[in-house]
GROMACS .gro file of C-alpha atoms in nm:
model
  333
    1MET     CA    1  -2.397  -0.763  16.838
    2ALA     CA    2  -2.519  -0.601  16.516
    3SER     CA    3  -2.816  -0.455  16.698
    4LEU     CA    4  -2.580  -0.250  16.916
    5LEU     CA    5  -2.438  -0.061  16.617
    6THR     CA    6  -2.584   0.280  16.535
    7VAL     CA    7  -2.524   0.399  16.181
    8SER     CA    8  -2.577   0.765  16.094
    9PRO     CA    9  -2.478   0.987  15.801
   10SER     CA   10  -2.182   1.225  15.825
   11PRO     CA   11  -2.067   1.451  15.977
   12HIS     CA   12  -1.973   1.233  16.271
   13VAL     CA   13  -1.777   1.505  16.453
   14ARG     CA   14  -2.007   1.775  16.586
   15SER     CA   15  -1.931   2.111  16.743
   16GLY     CA   16  -2.113   2.321  16.997
   17MET     CA   17  -2.067   2.627  16.775
   18THR     CA   18  -2.406   2.742  16.652
   19THR     CA   19  -2.504   2.999  16.390
   20GLN     CA   20  -2.606   3.236  16.667
   21LYS     CA   21  -2.270   3.205  16.843
   22ILE     CA   22  -2.080   3.262  16.518
   23MET     CA   23  -2.280   3.574  16.430
   24LEU     CA   24  -2.248   3.720  16.778
   25LEU     CA   25  -1.874   3.653  16.787
   26VAL     CA   26  -1.830   3.835  16.455
   27VAL     CA   27  -2.030   4.128  16.593
   28LEU     CA   28  -1.808   4.119  16.902
   29ALA     CA   29  -1.501   4.126  16.677
   30LEU     CA   30  -1.639   4.444  16.518
   31VAL     CA   31  -1.671   4.623  16.853
   32PRO     CA   32  -1.315   4.771  16.837
   33ALA     CA   33  -1.397   4.920  16.495
   34ILE     CA   34  -1.726   5.059  16.627
   35VAL     CA   35  -1.548   5.214  16.924
   36ALA     CA   36  -1.282   5.364  16.698
   37ALA     CA   37  -1.548   5.508  16.466
   38THR     CA   38  -1.733   5.657  16.763
   39VAL     CA   39  -1.412   5.818  16.890
   40VAL     CA   40  -1.329   5.964  16.546
   41PHE     CA   41  -1.678   6.066  16.433
   42GLY     CA   42  -1.858   6.109  16.764
   43PRO     CA   43  -2.192   5.966  16.881
   44ARG     CA   44  -2.344   5.986  16.533
   45ALA     CA   45  -2.134   5.686  16.428
   46LEU     CA   46  -2.279   5.481  16.711
   47LEU     CA   47  -2.625   5.611  16.623
   48LEU     CA   48  -2.584   5.483  16.266
   49VAL     CA   49  -2.471   5.141  16.386
   50VAL     CA   50  -2.762   5.105  16.629
   51LEU     CA   51  -3.014   5.228  16.372
   52CYS     CA   52  -2.892   4.988  16.102
   53ALA     CA   53  -2.895   4.696  16.346
   54ILE     CA   54  -3.252   4.768  16.461
   55VAL     CA   55  -3.388   4.828  16.109
   56SER     CA   56  -3.225   4.508  15.981
   57ILE     CA   57  -3.371   4.299  16.263
   58LEU     CA   58  -3.718   4.450  16.220
   59THR     CA   59  -3.704   4.402  15.843
   60GLU     CA   60  -3.621   4.033  15.881
   61LEU     CA   61  -3.896   3.991  16.140
   62VAL     CA   62  -4.159   4.154  15.915
   63CYS     CA   63  -4.049   3.958  15.607
   64GLN     CA   64  -4.067   3.625  15.787
   65LYS     CA   65  -4.406   3.711  15.935
   66LEU     CA   66  -4.545   3.814  15.596
   67MET     CA   67  -4.411   3.499  15.429
   68LYS     CA   68  -4.538   3.287  15.720
   69LYS     CA   69  -4.193   3.146  15.780
   70GLU     CA   70  -4.025   3.056  16.106
   71VAL     CA   71  -3.895   3.370  16.277
   72THR     CA   72  -3.518   3.334  16.306
   73VAL     CA   73  -3.403   3.684  16.401
   74SER     CA   74  -3.246   3.536  16.712
   75ASP     CA   75  -2.973   3.374  16.500
   76GLY     CA   76  -2.798   3.713  16.481
   77SER     CA   77  -2.751   3.722  16.104
   78ALA     CA   78  -2.973   4.029  16.056
   79LEU     CA   79  -2.791   4.203  16.341
   80LEU     CA   80  -2.456   4.134  16.176
   81THR     CA   81  -2.584   4.256  15.837
   82GLY     CA   82  -2.693   4.585  15.992
   83VAL     CA   83  -2.365   4.639  16.175
   84LEU     CA   84  -2.155   4.559  15.867
   85LEU     CA   85  -2.361   4.785  15.646
   86ALA     CA   86  -2.330   5.070  15.897
   87LEU     CA   87  -1.951   5.032  15.894
   88ASN     CA   88  -1.961   5.076  15.516
   89LEU     CA   89  -2.139   5.411  15.542
   90PRO     CA   90  -2.008   5.765  15.591
   91ALA     CA   91  -2.093   5.928  15.924
   92THR     CA   92  -2.281   6.203  15.742
   93LEU     CA   93  -2.530   5.978  15.563
   94PRO     CA   94  -2.893   6.074  15.637
   95LEU     CA   95  -3.052   5.820  15.867
   96TRP     CA   96  -3.345   5.749  15.637
   97GLN     CA   97  -3.108   5.651  15.358
   98ALA     CA   98  -2.923   5.415  15.591
   99ALA     CA   99  -3.260   5.258  15.681
  100ILE     CA  100  -3.344   5.208  15.312
  101GLY     CA  101  -3.010   5.035  15.260
  102CYS     CA  102  -3.082   4.795  15.547
  103ILE     CA  103  -3.430   4.715  15.413
  104PHE     CA  104  -3.286   4.644  15.068
  105ALA     CA  105  -3.006   4.426  15.207
  106VAL     CA  106  -3.230   4.211  15.426
  107ALA     CA  107  -3.560   4.204  15.235
  108ILE     CA  108  -3.435   4.185  14.877
  109VAL     CA  109  -3.089   4.028  14.888
  110LYS     CA  110  -3.148   3.789  15.177
  111GLN     CA  111  -3.515   3.706  15.241
  112LEU     CA  112  -3.634   3.722  14.879
  113PHE     CA  113  -3.391   3.443  14.794
  114GLY     CA  114  -3.491   3.221  15.085
  115GLY     CA  115  -3.319   3.364  15.390
  116LEU     CA  116  -2.991   3.276  15.557
  117GLY     CA  117  -2.792   3.028  15.352
  118CYS     CA  118  -2.973   3.102  15.026
  119ASN     CA  119  -2.858   3.455  14.943
  120PHE     CA  120  -2.639   3.479  14.632
  121ALA     CA  121  -2.430   3.773  14.759
  122ASN     CA  122  -2.327   3.935  15.083
  123PRO     CA  123  -2.629   4.146  15.190
  124ALA     CA  124  -2.423   4.422  15.354
  125ILE     CA  125  -2.203   4.473  15.049
  126THR     CA  126  -2.500   4.469  14.813
  127GLY     CA  127  -2.679   4.719  15.039
  128ARG     CA  128  -2.380   4.952  15.025
  129ILE     CA  129  -2.359   4.932  14.646
  130PHE     CA  130  -2.734   4.996  14.623
  131LEU     CA  131  -2.696   5.310  14.834
  132LEU     CA  132  -2.389   5.420  14.638
  133LEU     CA  133  -2.579   5.395  14.309
  134SER     CA  134  -2.896   5.553  14.452
  135PHE     CA  135  -2.749   5.832  14.665
  136ALA     CA  136  -2.405   5.887  14.515
  137SER     CA  137  -2.359   6.238  14.651
  138ASP     CA  138  -2.443   6.153  15.013
  139MET     CA  139  -2.247   5.827  14.998
  140THR     CA  140  -1.934   6.011  14.887
  141THR     CA  141  -1.949   6.303  15.131
  142TRP     CA  142  -1.692   6.241  15.400
  143VAL     CA  143  -1.675   6.436  15.724
  144LYS     CA  144  -1.334   6.514  15.869
  145PRO     CA  145  -1.238   6.345  16.198
  146PHE     CA  146  -1.380   6.480  16.524
  147TYR     CA  147  -1.630   6.716  16.354
  148TYR     CA  148  -1.928   6.576  16.543
  149GLN     CA  149  -1.755   6.588  16.881
  150GLY     CA  150  -1.952   6.816  17.112
  151ASN     CA  151  -2.223   6.892  16.856
  152SER     CA  152  -2.586   6.892  16.960
  153PHE     CA  153  -2.801   6.584  16.919
  154GLY     CA  154  -3.015   6.771  16.668
  155SER     CA  155  -2.718   6.837  16.444
  156MET     CA  156  -2.626   6.469  16.453
  157LEU     CA  157  -2.971   6.382  16.318
  158SER     CA  158  -2.943   6.630  16.032
  159SER     CA  159  -2.843   6.541  15.679
  160THR     CA  160  -2.530   6.640  15.491
  161ASP     CA  161  -2.708   6.950  15.360
  162ASN     CA  162  -2.616   7.131  15.682
  163LEU     CA  163  -2.245   7.057  15.657
  164ALA     CA  164  -2.004   7.331  15.561
  165ASP     CA  165  -1.740   7.270  15.296
  166GLY     CA  166  -1.469   7.323  15.554
  167VAL     CA  167  -1.559   7.009  15.747
  168THR     CA  168  -1.578   6.768  15.453
  169GLY     CA  169  -1.308   6.622  15.236
  170ALA     CA  170  -1.198   6.327  15.025
  171THR     CA  171  -1.110   5.989  15.172
  172PRO     CA  172  -0.739   5.915  15.218
  173LEU     CA  173  -0.760   5.666  14.931
  174ALA     CA  174  -0.880   5.940  14.696
  175SER     CA  175  -0.660   6.221  14.827
  176GLY     CA  176  -0.347   6.018  14.894
  177ASP     CA  177  -0.224   6.266  15.155
  178ALA     CA  178  -0.279   6.085  15.486
  179LYS     CA  179   0.006   5.964  15.704
  180LEU     CA  180   0.048   5.590  15.748
  181LEU     CA  181   0.027   5.621  16.126
  182ASP     CA  182  -0.303   5.810  16.099
  183LEU     CA  183  -0.438   5.538  15.869
  184PHE     CA  184  -0.328   5.269  16.111
  185LEU     CA  185  -0.478   5.435  16.419
  186GLY     CA  186  -0.786   5.580  16.248
  187ASN     CA  187  -0.735   5.956  16.256
  188VAL     CA  188  -0.877   5.994  15.904
  189GLY     CA  189  -1.205   6.051  15.727
  190GLY     CA  190  -1.401   5.786  15.538
  191SER     CA  191  -1.666   5.527  15.608
  192LEU     CA  192  -1.706   5.417  15.969
  193GLY     CA  193  -1.518   5.093  15.905
  194GLU     CA  194  -1.243   5.249  15.693
  195THR     CA  195  -1.080   5.445  15.972
  196SER     CA  196  -0.877   5.239  16.218
  197ALA     CA  197  -0.683   4.954  16.060
  198LEU     CA  198  -0.563   4.860  16.408
  199ALA     CA  199  -0.918   4.809  16.537
  200LEU     CA  200  -1.009   4.595  16.236
  201LEU     CA  201  -0.693   4.385  16.270
  202ILE     CA  202  -0.770   4.322  16.637
  203GLY     CA  203  -1.113   4.192  16.539
  204GLY     CA  204  -0.973   3.989  16.248
  205VAL     CA  205  -0.708   3.819  16.462
  206PHE     CA  206  -0.978   3.745  16.723
  207LEU     CA  207  -1.181   3.557  16.460
  208LEU     CA  208  -0.874   3.372  16.332
  209VAL     CA  209  -0.772   3.259  16.681
  210LEU     CA  210  -1.122   3.129  16.753
  211GLY     CA  211  -1.135   2.950  16.419
  212ILE     CA  212  -1.444   3.142  16.306
  213ILE     CA  213  -1.268   3.231  15.981
  214SER     CA  214  -0.968   3.073  15.809
  215TRP     CA  215  -0.653   3.251  15.700
  216HIS     CA  216  -0.689   3.169  15.331
  217THR     CA  217  -0.907   3.456  15.208
  218PRO     CA  218  -0.759   3.744  15.414
  219VAL     CA  219  -0.401   3.641  15.332
  220ALA     CA  220  -0.477   3.589  14.963
  221TYR     CA  221  -0.668   3.918  14.940
  222LEU     CA  222  -0.425   4.140  15.128
  223GLY     CA  223  -0.113   3.960  15.004
  224GLY     CA  224  -0.231   3.957  14.644
  225LEU     CA  225  -0.318   4.326  14.653
  226ALA     CA  226   0.021   4.409  14.810
  227VAL     CA  227   0.208   4.222  14.537
  228LEU     CA  228   0.007   4.386  14.258
  229GLU     CA  229   0.058   4.731  14.409
  230LEU     CA  230   0.432   4.661  14.446
  231PHE     CA  231   0.466   4.565  14.079
  232TYR     CA  232   0.266   4.874  13.981
  233VAL     CA  233   0.487   5.100  14.191
  234LEU     CA  234   0.802   4.951  14.041
  235ALA     CA  235   0.662   4.984  13.689
  236THR     CA  236   0.550   5.345  13.730
  237GLY     CA  237   0.835   5.470  13.948
  238GLY     CA  238   0.615   5.544  14.248
  239GLU     CA  239   0.700   5.548  14.617
  240ILE     CA  240   0.728   5.213  14.799
  241THR     CA  241   0.506   5.356  15.075
  242GLU     CA  242   0.215   5.336  14.831
  243VAL     CA  243   0.194   4.962  14.902
  244PRO     CA  244   0.108   4.984  15.276
  245TYR     CA  245  -0.100   5.294  15.195
  246ALA     CA  246  -0.316   5.087  14.960
  247LEU     CA  247  -0.370   4.823  15.229
  248LEU     CA  248  -0.444   5.061  15.515
  249SER     CA  249  -0.677   5.297  15.327
  250GLY     CA  250  -1.021   5.218  15.196
  251GLY     CA  251  -1.228   4.920  15.299
  252VAL     CA  252  -0.983   4.642  15.215
  253ILE     CA  253  -0.913   4.523  15.571
  254LEU     CA  254  -1.282   4.535  15.662
  255GLY     CA  255  -1.366   4.344  15.346
  256ALA     CA  256  -1.085   4.089  15.376
  257PHE     CA  257  -1.164   3.981  15.733
  258PHE     CA  258  -1.536   4.040  15.770
  259MET     CA  259  -1.710   4.026  15.431
  260ALA     CA  260  -1.495   3.816  15.199
  261THR     CA  261  -1.508   3.541  15.466
  262ASP     CA  262  -1.887   3.511  15.468
  263TYR     CA  263  -1.984   3.143  15.502
  264VAL     CA  264  -2.275   3.158  15.258
  265THR     CA  265  -2.136   3.355  14.964
  266THR     CA  266  -1.772   3.246  14.956
  267PRO     CA  267  -1.610   2.910  14.862
  268MET     CA  268  -1.606   2.619  15.104
  269THR     CA  269  -1.261   2.468  15.043
  270GLY     CA  270  -0.926   2.617  15.137
  271LYS     CA  271  -0.815   2.618  14.774
  272GLY     CA  272  -1.138   2.790  14.675
  273LYS     CA  273  -1.092   3.055  14.944
  274LEU     CA  274  -0.743   3.128  14.810
  275ILE     CA  275  -0.880   3.169  14.458
  276PHE     CA  276  -1.160   3.390  14.591
  277GLY     CA  277  -0.917   3.613  14.782
  278LEU     CA  278  -0.682   3.647  14.485
  279GLY     CA  279  -0.978   3.731  14.261
  280CYS     CA  280  -1.084   4.005  14.501
  281ALA     CA  281  -0.729   4.139  14.505
  282VAL     CA  282  -0.706   4.155  14.124
  283LEU     CA  283  -1.046   4.321  14.085
  284THR     CA  284  -0.978   4.572  14.363
  285PHE     CA  285  -0.643   4.663  14.208
  286VAL     CA  286  -0.790   4.704  13.858
  287ILE     CA  287  -1.081   4.918  13.979
  288ARG     CA  288  -0.858   5.137  14.197
  289GLU     CA  289  -0.586   5.197  13.942
  290PHE     CA  290  -0.770   5.195  13.608
  291ALA     CA  291  -1.135   5.279  13.676
  292SER     CA  292  -1.298   5.610  13.758
  293MET     CA  293  -1.346   5.535  14.127
  294PRO     CA  294  -1.080   5.519  14.399
  295GLU     CA  295  -1.230   5.222  14.586
  296GLY     CA  296  -1.319   4.880  14.449
  297CYS     CA  297  -1.345   4.652  14.750
  298SER     CA  298  -1.724   4.619  14.756
  299PHE     CA  299  -1.756   4.564  14.383
  300SER     CA  300  -1.476   4.307  14.382
  301ILE     CA  301  -1.631   4.099  14.659
  302LEU     CA  302  -1.976   4.117  14.496
  303LEU     CA  303  -1.837   4.001  14.160
  304MET     CA  304  -1.648   3.715  14.326
  305ASN     CA  305  -1.967   3.620  14.516
  306LEU     CA  306  -2.126   3.557  14.176
  307LEU     CA  307  -1.836   3.327  14.083
  308THR     CA  308  -1.844   3.129  14.408
  309PRO     CA  309  -2.057   2.837  14.272
  310TYR     CA  310  -1.809   2.788  13.988
  311ILE     CA  311  -1.510   2.807  14.223
  312ASP     CA  312  -1.675   2.549  14.449
  313LYS     CA  313  -1.732   2.320  14.151
  314LEU     CA  314  -1.372   2.362  14.038
  315THR     CA  315  -1.222   2.295  14.382
  316MET     CA  316  -1.471   2.036  14.505
  317THR     CA  317  -1.314   1.768  14.723
  318LYS     CA  318  -1.359   1.423  14.570
  319PRO     CA  319  -1.464   1.146  14.812
  320LEU     CA  320  -1.212   0.866  14.861
  321GLY     CA  321  -1.261   0.601  14.594
  322ALA     CA  322  -1.505   0.809  14.392
  323LYS     CA  323  -1.508   0.761  14.017
  324THR     CA  324  -1.598   1.008  13.749
  325ARG     CA  325  -1.895   0.939  13.525
  326GLU     CA  326  -1.659   0.874  13.235
  327ARG     CA  327  -1.471   0.606  13.430
  328GLN     CA  328  -1.795   0.449  13.549
  329ALA     CA  329  -1.929   0.432  13.192
  330LYS     CA  330  -1.598   0.282  13.071
  331ASN     CA  331  -1.599   0.015  13.342
  332HIS     CA  332  -1.959  -0.077  13.268
  333GLY     CA  333  -1.890  -0.085  12.894
   0.00000   0.00000   0.00000
């Protein structure tokens, strides 16, 4: 009878969900945001997304070939990195700068540390911050909605040097003059993924329904930021509409659903995800309200990525019947 028993290590419940399926489903969830960006900014938005995806895939392929590692570009992680980075870029960014950002994100942040599962921070966020620090002017030049509609293909390939002052402006988060409905639908300037909150929410709910992400981080991030903004409004005598304005403008929704939920760089437990989301909310609020820059989503997620190992250690689930080293030493003494 004993010979019929098969003993294997956990996990004993297995799923048909693979890394490739997860990555492709997240990309699929981003399609509404890509469509919205293409409608608002024209074909150049789609061109940026396609370029970033191709450069990211090629960079991972070259890195793995040079390091004589197994080629794993088919898992979709490089594709997702490229798409996410593109959504964090303004439509006016020169294409060569976008390509440099992709190379940095994949080669330095991901492959240099061992590839998928070993990176210390979200590659797309780190790539955006790298571009922001390297090309601050181009990364903070925002084209107004529908400028590229009907323009020639040559003009779409050009850099921001050819843009007139009349077609550029501040993001709604910096200017504070956009209507809530425009923010919700996407009729505003900004990065490709900062426009339509509706499109991002559709993708986020899609991931929640499929169980690709859990509710903990998005709820903690968005809810925590809303509460902090509410207290700030009450303390300073501001308008109550500033609370939904803070949630709908900037990259908070994109970050909360698609980057702060990264499997590799965020905590594993539900309690840890709540702490992570609340930490992102606090840092975003502090940077927005008290620092010299209007947006703080990327920096907040990057800083919390660095704290993830400590959050995991703090919220680690203890196996049933496990004893601490102190108790073991006491029992043996």
